[in-house]
Amino acid sequence: MIHTTSLGAGIHFAYLVSSVLFILGIKGLSSPRTARSGNRLAAIGMLLAIVATLLDRQILSYTWIVAGIVVGSAIGAVAARTVTMTAMPQMVALFNGSGGGAAALVSSLEYRHLIQAGALPLDSGISILLGALIGAISFSGSIVAFGKLQGLLPEKAVTYPLQQVVNGLLAAAILVLAWMVLNGSGGSHAFIAFLAGSLLLGVLAVIPIGGGDMPVVISLLNSFTGLATAATGFALHNVVLIISGTLVGASGTLLTVLMCKAMNRPITNVLFGAFGAAPSATTSPAGGGAAAMAGKPVRDVSVEDAATILAYARKVIIIPGYGLAVAQAQHALRELADLLKARGVEVVYAIHPVAGRMPGHMNVLLAEANVPYEELKDLDAVNPEFESADVALVVGANDVVNPAARHDSQSPIYGMPILDADKSKHIIVLKRSMKPGFAGIDNELFYDPKTMMLFGDAKDSIAKLAQTVKAL
Amino acid sequence: MIAHFLNDLTIFVLAIFVGYEIISKVPVILHTPLMSGTNAIHGIVLVGAMLVLGGADTTLARVVGFCAVVLGAVNVVGGFMVTDRMLQMFRKKSGPNEP
């Protein structure tokens, strides 16, 4: 809206300040030192935009708006305060879905508003349809992602015959409905069908993606919600919606690409490859290889032996994985590391870019346990160090240390950069059972003669190790 | 109408470049907070929800608008608070925790 009144100009100016605060906020998030203040700057920008909007002349009644903001804020605040750091990815997915749902509803109301006013101009019509489509996909897709990470839906990739064909037909039907909405032949029934089809497409698009790829999906859906928001901005001619939505759309897309690069897989493979499908569905030679491996012997180790090896090592590299987070063992692990350091052992943590379920998830979890920054090393920095390490301690990690990624071109994770745990003198693996990892692939590292397996709950095992090291 | 659209399109295209430039310099360890922080920023859709609810004239429109405002507020408040919780942990540790 181009404002002519001074009040309108004031609102427009406030939106401009908000947009600048968002940009500065995201910039602040790019350094650990300024990240927290950056987030706060963005929050201030948001508050400013909301207060300015309350002054808008388009708003006739405040009761419902204030009630809605109070209810939504309460839900958001309680959820954000009570969520555990482990469950962070699915919480972000839910918040993202909320935004997507809001964008779809805003688009629907604006459609109704314009139809009642008598005409649906082409530019507004396309913006509305895009906002509804992308918002609805983001909403239902995020809920499926949440369900998979929370264990409410099967984590495995769900596949069925003619999956791509079904999705393609649905997409075509959505296009036809969009055409009917735009030329006015379908009426509001076509719009509702369009919305329903978009919701279904979101579900069908995420269902065939395995739990291990959920970080990529959440990141992509995050950028989708940004674009949906920008589309509502086009429909409402609102500058701050366009700028903020687009900033998120661009950043989310870039982040998604970076994550795919870390896994060395093109994004199309993540979205359509049904990576991590149930073993019964895979008939590839990799499945046969895994079965053959299952017959090989595995070397068990006692807590005492493992503790002794750790205590008398010169250098230990700890490789944490999602299993660490599941067992809530990050605090116990830090205590063990402190004990080892007190004995003069050099301890570093090797962080794989896709360890955990979101990029940087493992850093957040270890930071929660007061592990100093300087001890966290990323893949490129730590890999040359394994050859000089006495022990690689693998805690609940699996696919990121699977040597098959280096040499087995049949393996689904072939080409993914891995941590070279197998190059250290000893490998101690803390694992609950011999079950394969998130990607559903067996790991030949566990059958390596240098590898010792310490079975049991990670937190429990680490606490016992710490006790034994203390007593040595 | 077309002037409006061209205006919006200009802002849109420029914002793509700004978004790309400021994001590309973020270290990997901050990717999760960044995803969460930008997630909160697209909660700005709340502003759109407020505008359409403010102009709603039937019960159905009010209910739909109300839902949109609730969802938008969840996105904003939850998003910023959860990001702040994550970043709180990145504080440089000092004092009693230092060995």
XYZ file of C-alpha atoms in Angstrom:
571
model
C 0.000 0.000 0.000
C 1.453 3.387 -0.919
C 0.420 5.591 1.963
C -0.586 9.183 1.524
C -1.426 10.112 5.120
C 1.282 10.967 7.632
C 0.167 8.020 9.790
C 0.537 5.760 6.775
C 3.975 7.178 6.063
C 4.935 6.543 9.696
C 3.896 2.903 9.426
C 5.830 2.545 6.195
C 8.895 4.051 7.850
C 8.551 1.685 10.835
C 8.454 -1.240 8.370
C 11.664 0.033 6.794
C 13.368 0.164 10.208
C 12.100 -3.367 10.955
C 13.542 -4.647 7.680
C 16.923 -3.103 8.498
C 16.820 -4.678 11.974
C 16.103 -8.088 10.406
C 19.088 -7.734 8.092
C 21.364 -6.619 10.945
C 19.967 -9.438 13.076
C 20.790 -12.119 10.536
C 24.221 -10.571 10.084
C 24.704 -10.737 13.859
C 23.794 -14.422 13.808
C 26.833 -15.070 11.643
C 29.320 -14.816 14.505
C 29.169 -16.614 17.871
C 30.002 -13.369 19.672
C 27.158 -11.332 18.192
C 24.619 -14.100 17.571
C 22.538 -13.509 20.658
C 22.314 -9.746 20.207
C 21.542 -10.356 16.535
C 18.574 -12.499 17.446
C 17.408 -9.786 19.837
C 17.737 -7.083 17.174
C 15.510 -9.162 14.905
C 13.009 -9.619 17.756
C 12.931 -5.847 18.317
C 12.334 -5.372 14.598
C 9.431 -7.813 14.827
C 7.913 -5.993 17.814
C 8.193 -2.684 15.960
C 6.473 -4.103 12.880
C 3.635 -5.554 14.970
C 3.047 -2.320 16.918
C 3.123 -0.278 13.705
C 0.583 -2.618 12.113
C -1.788 -2.110 15.042
C -1.987 1.566 13.999
C -3.002 0.695 10.438
C -6.324 2.176 9.327
C -7.297 -1.108 7.651
C -7.807 -2.557 11.113
C -11.337 -1.969 12.337
C -11.453 -4.072 15.496
C -8.702 -5.048 17.915
C -10.390 -7.590 20.199
C -9.757 -10.657 18.048
C -6.271 -9.552 17.051
C -5.099 -9.010 20.613
C -6.730 -12.272 21.735
C -5.027 -14.150 18.892
C -1.626 -12.670 19.674
C -1.982 -13.492 23.387
C -3.044 -17.100 22.713
C -0.347 -17.681 20.071
C 2.399 -16.072 22.164
C 1.486 -18.198 25.170
C 1.595 -21.404 23.126
C 4.895 -20.417 21.507
C 6.493 -19.356 24.804
C 5.532 -22.531 26.652
C 6.691 -24.728 23.773
C 10.013 -22.865 23.429
C 10.723 -23.017 27.167
C 9.885 -26.659 27.743
C 11.427 -28.303 24.662
C 14.612 -30.261 25.299
C 17.664 -29.451 23.187
C 17.424 -32.946 21.700
C 13.937 -32.272 20.378
C 14.973 -28.922 18.891
C 14.737 -29.972 15.216
C 11.111 -31.060 15.457
C 10.252 -27.926 17.440
C 11.700 -25.733 14.688
C 9.663 -27.807 12.214
C 6.463 -27.071 14.164
C 7.151 -23.321 14.411
C 7.906 -23.334 10.703
C 4.657 -25.169 9.977
C 2.763 -22.532 11.992
C 4.169 -19.780 9.797
C 3.306 -21.708 6.650
C -0.235 -22.327 7.870
C -0.640 -18.634 8.691
C 0.527 -17.669 5.184
C -1.987 -20.079 3.595
C -4.842 -18.696 5.727
C -3.901 -15.071 5.005
C -3.871 -15.839 1.279
C -7.289 -17.506 1.543
C -8.804 -14.500 3.299
C -7.303 -12.082 0.800
C -8.767 -14.202 -2.030
C -12.225 -13.984 -0.453
C -11.782 -10.258 0.115
C -10.914 -9.576 -3.535
C -13.684 -11.848 -4.869
C -16.217 -9.994 -2.742
C -14.809 -6.680 -3.961
C -15.671 -7.902 -7.450
C -12.435 -8.746 -9.230
C -9.313 -10.878 -8.910
C -6.505 -9.021 -10.704
C -3.953 -11.348 -12.305
C -0.956 -10.221 -10.207
C -2.849 -10.481 -6.893
C -4.398 -13.771 -8.004
C -1.019 -15.356 -8.754
C 0.457 -14.035 -5.498
C -2.496 -15.402 -3.533
C -2.266 -18.811 -5.194
C 1.478 -19.001 -4.596
C 1.086 -17.975 -0.952
C -1.635 -20.585 -0.428
C 0.241 -23.338 -2.300
C 3.665 -22.859 -0.705
C 2.221 -22.076 2.728
C 0.038 -25.198 2.703
C 2.903 -27.443 1.522
C 5.121 -26.008 4.242
C 2.399 -26.517 6.864
C 1.573 -30.155 6.121
C 5.180 -31.031 5.202
C 6.468 -29.622 8.500
C 3.896 -31.605 10.442
C 4.982 -34.816 8.707
C 8.642 -33.922 9.438
C 7.703 -33.335 13.078
C 5.865 -36.672 13.206
C 8.862 -38.527 11.793
C 11.387 -36.953 14.179
C 9.088 -37.370 17.176
C 8.552 -41.038 16.303
C 4.802 -40.611 15.702
C 5.222 -41.575 12.040
C 7.577 -44.204 10.596
C 11.075 -42.718 10.327
C 11.870 -44.848 7.309
C 11.181 -43.581 3.851
C 7.653 -44.642 2.952
C 7.480 -45.790 -0.641
C 4.713 -47.236 -2.763
C 4.373 -48.090 -6.441
C 3.961 -45.226 -8.923
C 4.805 -42.692 -6.194
C 6.298 -40.121 -8.573
C 3.386 -40.593 -10.972
C 0.842 -39.982 -8.202
C 2.685 -36.844 -7.086
C 2.950 -35.681 -10.695
C -0.778 -36.163 -11.272
C -1.566 -34.289 -8.074
C 0.689 -31.407 -9.130
C -1.074 -31.318 -12.520
C -4.486 -31.260 -10.825
C -3.328 -28.359 -8.648
C -2.230 -26.456 -11.766
C -5.633 -27.000 -13.414
C -7.406 -25.802 -10.272
C -5.146 -22.737 -10.157
C -6.134 -21.943 -13.736
C -9.820 -22.282 -12.824
C -9.383 -19.926 -9.857
C -7.586 -17.331 -11.976
C -10.113 -17.210 -14.817
C -13.003 -17.284 -12.356
C -14.646 -20.408 -13.770
C -14.154 -22.496 -10.625
C -15.342 -20.128 -7.918
C -14.435 -20.624 -4.286
C -14.883 -24.416 -4.580
C -11.891 -24.519 -6.901
C -9.900 -22.466 -4.407
C -10.738 -24.819 -1.531
C -9.856 -27.844 -3.678
C -6.595 -26.075 -4.618
C -5.787 -25.591 -0.940
C -6.636 -29.215 -0.077
C -4.510 -30.473 -2.970
C -1.572 -28.363 -1.766
C -1.858 -29.778 1.747
C -1.901 -33.318 0.353
C 1.113 -32.566 -1.849
C 3.062 -31.445 1.238
C 2.322 -34.772 2.954
C 3.118 -36.902 -0.103
C 6.347 -35.004 -0.787
C 7.807 -35.521 2.692
C 6.513 -39.063 3.428
C 9.043 -40.757 1.064
C 12.016 -38.990 2.677
C 13.873 -40.907 5.388
C 14.340 -39.551 8.910
C 18.056 -38.991 8.298
C 17.293 -36.381 5.681
C 14.806 -34.451 7.817
C 17.304 -31.627 8.545
C 17.481 -30.883 4.846
C 13.706 -31.039 4.569
C 13.151 -28.688 7.520
C 15.668 -26.253 6.082
C 13.951 -26.375 2.697
C 10.496 -25.945 4.222
C 11.869 -23.010 6.217
C 12.769 -21.270 2.983
C 9.351 -22.253 1.560
C 7.574 -20.494 4.408
C 9.740 -17.455 3.738
C 8.646 -17.451 0.096
C 4.992 -17.988 1.076
C 5.292 -14.983 3.362
C 6.790 -12.935 0.536
C 3.882 -14.021 -1.699
C 1.346 -12.759 0.858
C 3.353 -9.533 0.855
C 2.761 -9.242 -2.904
C -0.963 -9.900 -2.432
C -1.294 -7.315 0.369
C 1.267 -4.910 -1.172
C 3.125 -4.934 2.110
C 6.845 -4.152 1.909
C 7.994 -5.636 5.203
C 6.382 -8.990 4.347
C 8.139 -9.090 0.983
C 11.564 -8.152 2.367
C 11.538 -10.436 5.415
C 9.989 -13.372 3.596
C 12.507 -13.088 0.775
C 15.469 -12.812 3.161
C 14.384 -16.099 4.744
C 13.648 -17.667 1.369
C 17.139 -16.846 0.092
C 18.938 -17.853 3.287
C 16.972 -21.082 3.686
C 17.729 -22.112 0.115
C 21.440 -21.440 0.576
C 21.516 -23.323 3.879
C 19.746 -26.285 2.268
C 22.336 -26.399 -0.504
C 25.173 -26.255 2.041
C 23.671 -29.174 3.948
C 23.328 -31.274 0.817
C 26.948 -30.454 -0.047
C 28.035 -31.722 3.384
C 26.392 -35.048 2.527
C 27.795 -34.941 -0.992
C 24.378 -35.609 -2.506
C 22.434 -33.489 -4.953
C 19.207 -32.092 -3.542
C 17.125 -34.009 -6.091
C 18.498 -37.233 -4.628
C 17.462 -36.168 -1.121
C 13.944 -35.226 -2.200
C 13.164 -38.022 -4.635
C 15.744 -40.724 -3.847
C 13.726 -42.372 -1.025
C 17.071 -42.623 0.804
C 16.725 -44.823 3.856
C 13.770 -46.846 2.633
C 12.914 -49.980 4.592
C 15.422 -52.775 3.776
C 12.631 -54.931 2.359
C 12.154 -52.333 -0.357
C 15.822 -52.257 -1.384
C 16.981 -55.005 -3.671
C 20.334 -53.368 -4.426
C 23.621 -55.243 -3.957
C 24.250 -53.084 -0.861
C 21.492 -54.977 0.911
C 23.209 -58.264 0.174
C 26.545 -56.915 1.370
C 25.037 -55.868 4.658
C 23.510 -59.278 5.170
C 26.864 -60.933 4.553
C 28.492 -58.635 7.073
C 25.985 -59.509 9.750
C 27.586 -62.959 10.030
C 31.025 -61.535 10.911
C 32.289 -61.503 14.474
C 32.180 -58.363 16.584
C 34.646 -57.740 19.425
C 33.080 -56.886 22.777
C 34.986 -54.924 25.398
C 34.427 -54.626 29.136
C 34.065 -51.258 30.868
C 37.343 -51.851 32.746
C 39.355 -52.549 29.604
C 37.870 -49.623 27.745
C 38.512 -47.276 30.681
C 42.150 -48.413 30.896
C 42.744 -47.845 27.188
C 41.260 -44.351 27.465
C 43.107 -43.418 30.649
C 46.529 -44.386 29.281
C 46.054 -42.886 25.834
C 47.925 -39.777 24.777
C 45.217 -38.548 22.475
C 41.505 -39.348 22.341
C 39.165 -38.112 19.644
C 35.508 -38.241 20.647
C 32.958 -38.638 17.849
C 29.507 -37.772 19.124
C 26.406 -38.702 17.160
C 22.687 -38.442 17.587
C 22.711 -41.458 19.924
C 24.520 -39.230 22.420
C 21.642 -36.791 22.369
C 19.013 -39.505 22.637
C 20.706 -40.904 25.733
C 21.076 -37.336 27.138
C 24.693 -38.271 27.724
C 26.399 -34.984 26.777
C 26.966 -33.944 30.424
C 28.327 -37.353 31.420
C 30.595 -37.277 28.362
C 32.037 -33.894 29.341
C 32.770 -35.242 32.838
C 34.600 -38.222 31.361
C 36.569 -35.878 29.091
C 37.486 -33.679 32.087
C 38.773 -36.713 33.995
C 40.877 -37.757 31.020
C 42.228 -34.236 30.591
C 43.136 -34.142 34.279
C 45.278 -37.208 33.606
C 47.037 -35.383 30.788
C 45.175 -36.979 27.893
C 44.605 -34.708 24.927
C 40.868 -34.718 24.150
C 39.162 -33.245 21.099
C 35.678 -33.662 19.691
C 35.214 -34.415 15.994
C 32.005 -32.905 14.697
C 30.645 -34.172 11.405
C 28.620 -31.551 9.510
C 25.517 -33.736 9.571
C 25.949 -35.230 13.038
C 22.732 -34.856 14.968
C 19.668 -33.935 13.055
C 20.422 -30.396 12.011
C 23.701 -28.773 10.974
C 25.309 -27.532 14.148
C 22.909 -29.540 16.331
C 25.805 -31.388 17.949
C 27.549 -28.089 18.741
C 24.424 -26.867 20.520
C 24.162 -30.065 22.566
C 27.837 -30.011 23.578
C 27.705 -26.294 24.350
C 24.794 -27.099 26.654
C 27.158 -29.418 28.534
C 29.792 -26.639 28.835
C 32.224 -28.198 26.368
C 34.594 -25.381 25.323
C 34.476 -24.264 21.696
C 38.151 -24.815 21.072
C 37.787 -28.558 21.614
C 35.188 -28.917 18.846
C 36.803 -29.582 15.488
C 35.089 -29.951 12.168
C 35.670 -32.641 9.582
C 38.499 -31.081 7.565
C 40.411 -29.967 10.643
C 40.192 -33.242 12.534
C 40.594 -35.906 9.854
C 44.412 -35.600 9.568
C 44.597 -36.064 13.375
C 43.121 -39.563 13.478
C 46.388 -41.197 12.396
C 48.105 -39.834 15.494
C 45.204 -40.626 17.827
C 45.334 -43.550 20.202
C 41.595 -43.892 20.571
C 38.605 -42.814 18.544
C 35.654 -42.923 20.939
C 32.456 -43.201 18.911
C 29.417 -42.288 20.993
C 26.122 -42.965 19.276
C 27.441 -42.063 15.830
C 27.181 -44.504 12.953
C 26.828 -43.451 9.325
C 29.332 -40.581 9.674
C 32.143 -43.067 10.483
C 31.203 -45.749 7.953
C 34.269 -46.403 5.740
C 31.946 -47.759 3.035
C 31.359 -44.128 2.076
C 34.980 -44.031 0.861
C 35.252 -47.204 -1.170
C 31.924 -49.005 -1.720
C 30.309 -47.453 -4.752
C 27.234 -49.653 -4.130
C 26.617 -48.085 -0.727
C 23.872 -45.469 -0.527
C 26.219 -43.175 1.395
C 29.085 -43.580 -1.114
C 30.868 -40.268 -1.593
C 29.699 -38.686 1.645
C 32.698 -37.222 3.501
C 33.238 -39.204 6.706
C 35.333 -38.953 9.860
C 38.328 -41.277 9.465
C 37.850 -43.018 12.819
C 39.190 -46.254 11.332
C 42.655 -44.683 10.981
C 43.260 -44.339 14.707
C 45.013 -47.082 16.721
C 41.935 -48.192 18.633
C 38.281 -47.567 18.078
C 35.837 -47.849 20.949
C 32.197 -47.745 19.904
C 29.479 -47.083 22.450
C 26.265 -48.425 21.037
C 22.946 -49.679 22.281
C 22.787 -52.663 19.944
C 23.967 -53.813 16.513
C 21.005 -52.119 14.861
C 22.004 -50.138 11.752
C 22.012 -46.327 11.862
C 19.580 -43.689 10.723
C 20.288 -44.347 7.069
C 19.545 -48.051 7.617
C 22.962 -49.245 6.429
C 25.245 -51.709 8.188
C 28.621 -50.306 9.264
C 31.806 -52.240 8.468
C 33.743 -50.203 11.043
C 32.078 -52.292 13.749
C 33.639 -55.436 12.274
C 37.126 -53.894 12.000
C 39.648 -55.933 14.086
C 40.775 -52.679 15.776
C 37.234 -51.916 16.901
C 35.861 -52.730 20.333
C 32.162 -52.514 21.029
C 30.830 -51.418 24.414
C 27.121 -52.211 24.306
C 24.538 -50.469 26.464
C 22.900 -47.124 27.066
C 25.454 -44.405 26.224
C 24.856 -42.378 29.386
C 25.154 -45.455 31.540
C 28.325 -46.668 29.802
C 29.985 -43.254 29.992
C 29.181 -42.895 33.696
C 30.709 -46.329 34.356
C 33.775 -45.430 32.279
C 34.199 -42.215 34.280
C 33.933 -44.104 37.576
C 36.518 -46.632 36.475
C 38.911 -43.976 35.144
C 38.634 -42.160 38.496
C 39.560 -45.346 40.351
C 42.597 -46.107 38.188
C -1.698 -1.674 -10.479
C 1.245 -2.619 -12.638
C 3.309 0.135 -10.964
C 2.568 -1.437 -7.577
C 3.592 -4.834 -8.846
C 6.842 -3.567 -10.385
C 7.672 -1.809 -7.123
C 7.139 -5.026 -5.175
C 9.094 -7.047 -7.711
C 12.071 -4.679 -7.435
C 12.134 -5.010 -3.656
C 11.771 -8.796 -3.961
C 14.725 -9.187 -6.332
C 16.987 -6.917 -4.293
C 16.049 -8.779 -1.082
C 17.115 -12.085 -2.678
C 20.612 -10.714 -3.153
C 20.757 -9.220 0.338
C 19.582 -12.526 1.853
C 22.164 -14.482 -0.087
C 25.043 -12.136 0.767
C 24.474 -11.882 4.521
C 23.887 -15.612 4.958
C 26.821 -16.970 3.024
C 29.277 -15.945 5.747
C 27.788 -17.971 8.631
C 30.025 -20.682 10.205
C 28.622 -24.229 10.327
C 28.242 -24.299 14.107
C 25.709 -21.494 13.899
C 23.610 -23.096 11.174
C 21.007 -24.481 13.582
C 20.514 -21.176 15.431
C 20.484 -19.435 12.055
C 17.775 -21.740 10.719
C 15.806 -21.170 13.895
C 16.372 -17.401 13.839
C 15.323 -16.954 10.215
C 12.394 -19.245 11.016
C 11.300 -16.677 13.610
C 11.704 -13.835 11.088
C 9.226 -15.334 8.617
C 6.806 -15.094 11.515
C 6.378 -11.566 10.128
C 3.448 -13.175 8.295
C 1.705 -12.277 11.578
C 1.540 -8.715 10.240
C -0.387 -9.974 7.217
C -2.652 -12.017 9.474
C -3.387 -8.939 11.623
C -4.260 -6.873 8.557
C -6.697 -9.424 7.099
C -8.266 -10.164 10.498
C -8.620 -6.433 11.144
C -10.641 -6.103 7.964
C -12.708 -9.284 8.467
C -16.470 -8.724 8.320
C -18.057 -12.163 8.773
C -17.764 -14.769 11.507
C -16.088 -17.243 9.162
C -13.508 -14.659 8.114
C -12.875 -13.753 11.751
C -12.354 -17.391 12.726
C -9.941 -17.984 9.843
C -8.133 -14.715 10.544
C -7.955 -15.510 14.249
C -6.333 -18.882 13.469
C -3.836 -17.125 11.197
C -2.915 -14.638 13.948
C -2.504 -17.448 16.498
C -0.265 -19.441 14.136
C 1.765 -16.348 13.269
C 2.249 -15.457 16.952
C 3.351 -19.044 17.741
C 5.925 -18.745 14.955
C 7.243 -15.377 16.166
C 7.362 -15.904 19.932
C 8.358 -19.575 19.842
C 10.946 -18.931 17.140
C 12.755 -16.079 18.856
C 12.654 -17.692 22.308
C 13.948 -21.056 21.164
C 16.760 -19.362 19.215
C 17.690 -17.347 22.284
C 17.793 -20.529 24.370
C 20.165 -22.142 21.877
C 22.428 -19.102 21.715
C 22.524 -18.767 25.485
C 24.581 -21.951 25.462
C 27.195 -20.488 23.177
C 28.239 -17.951 25.788
C 31.946 -17.966 26.411
C 32.316 -19.926 29.624
C 34.349 -18.254 32.364
C 34.941 -18.515 36.107
C 33.939 -21.677 37.999
C 33.706 -23.865 34.918
C 37.261 -23.204 33.826
C 39.684 -25.948 34.910
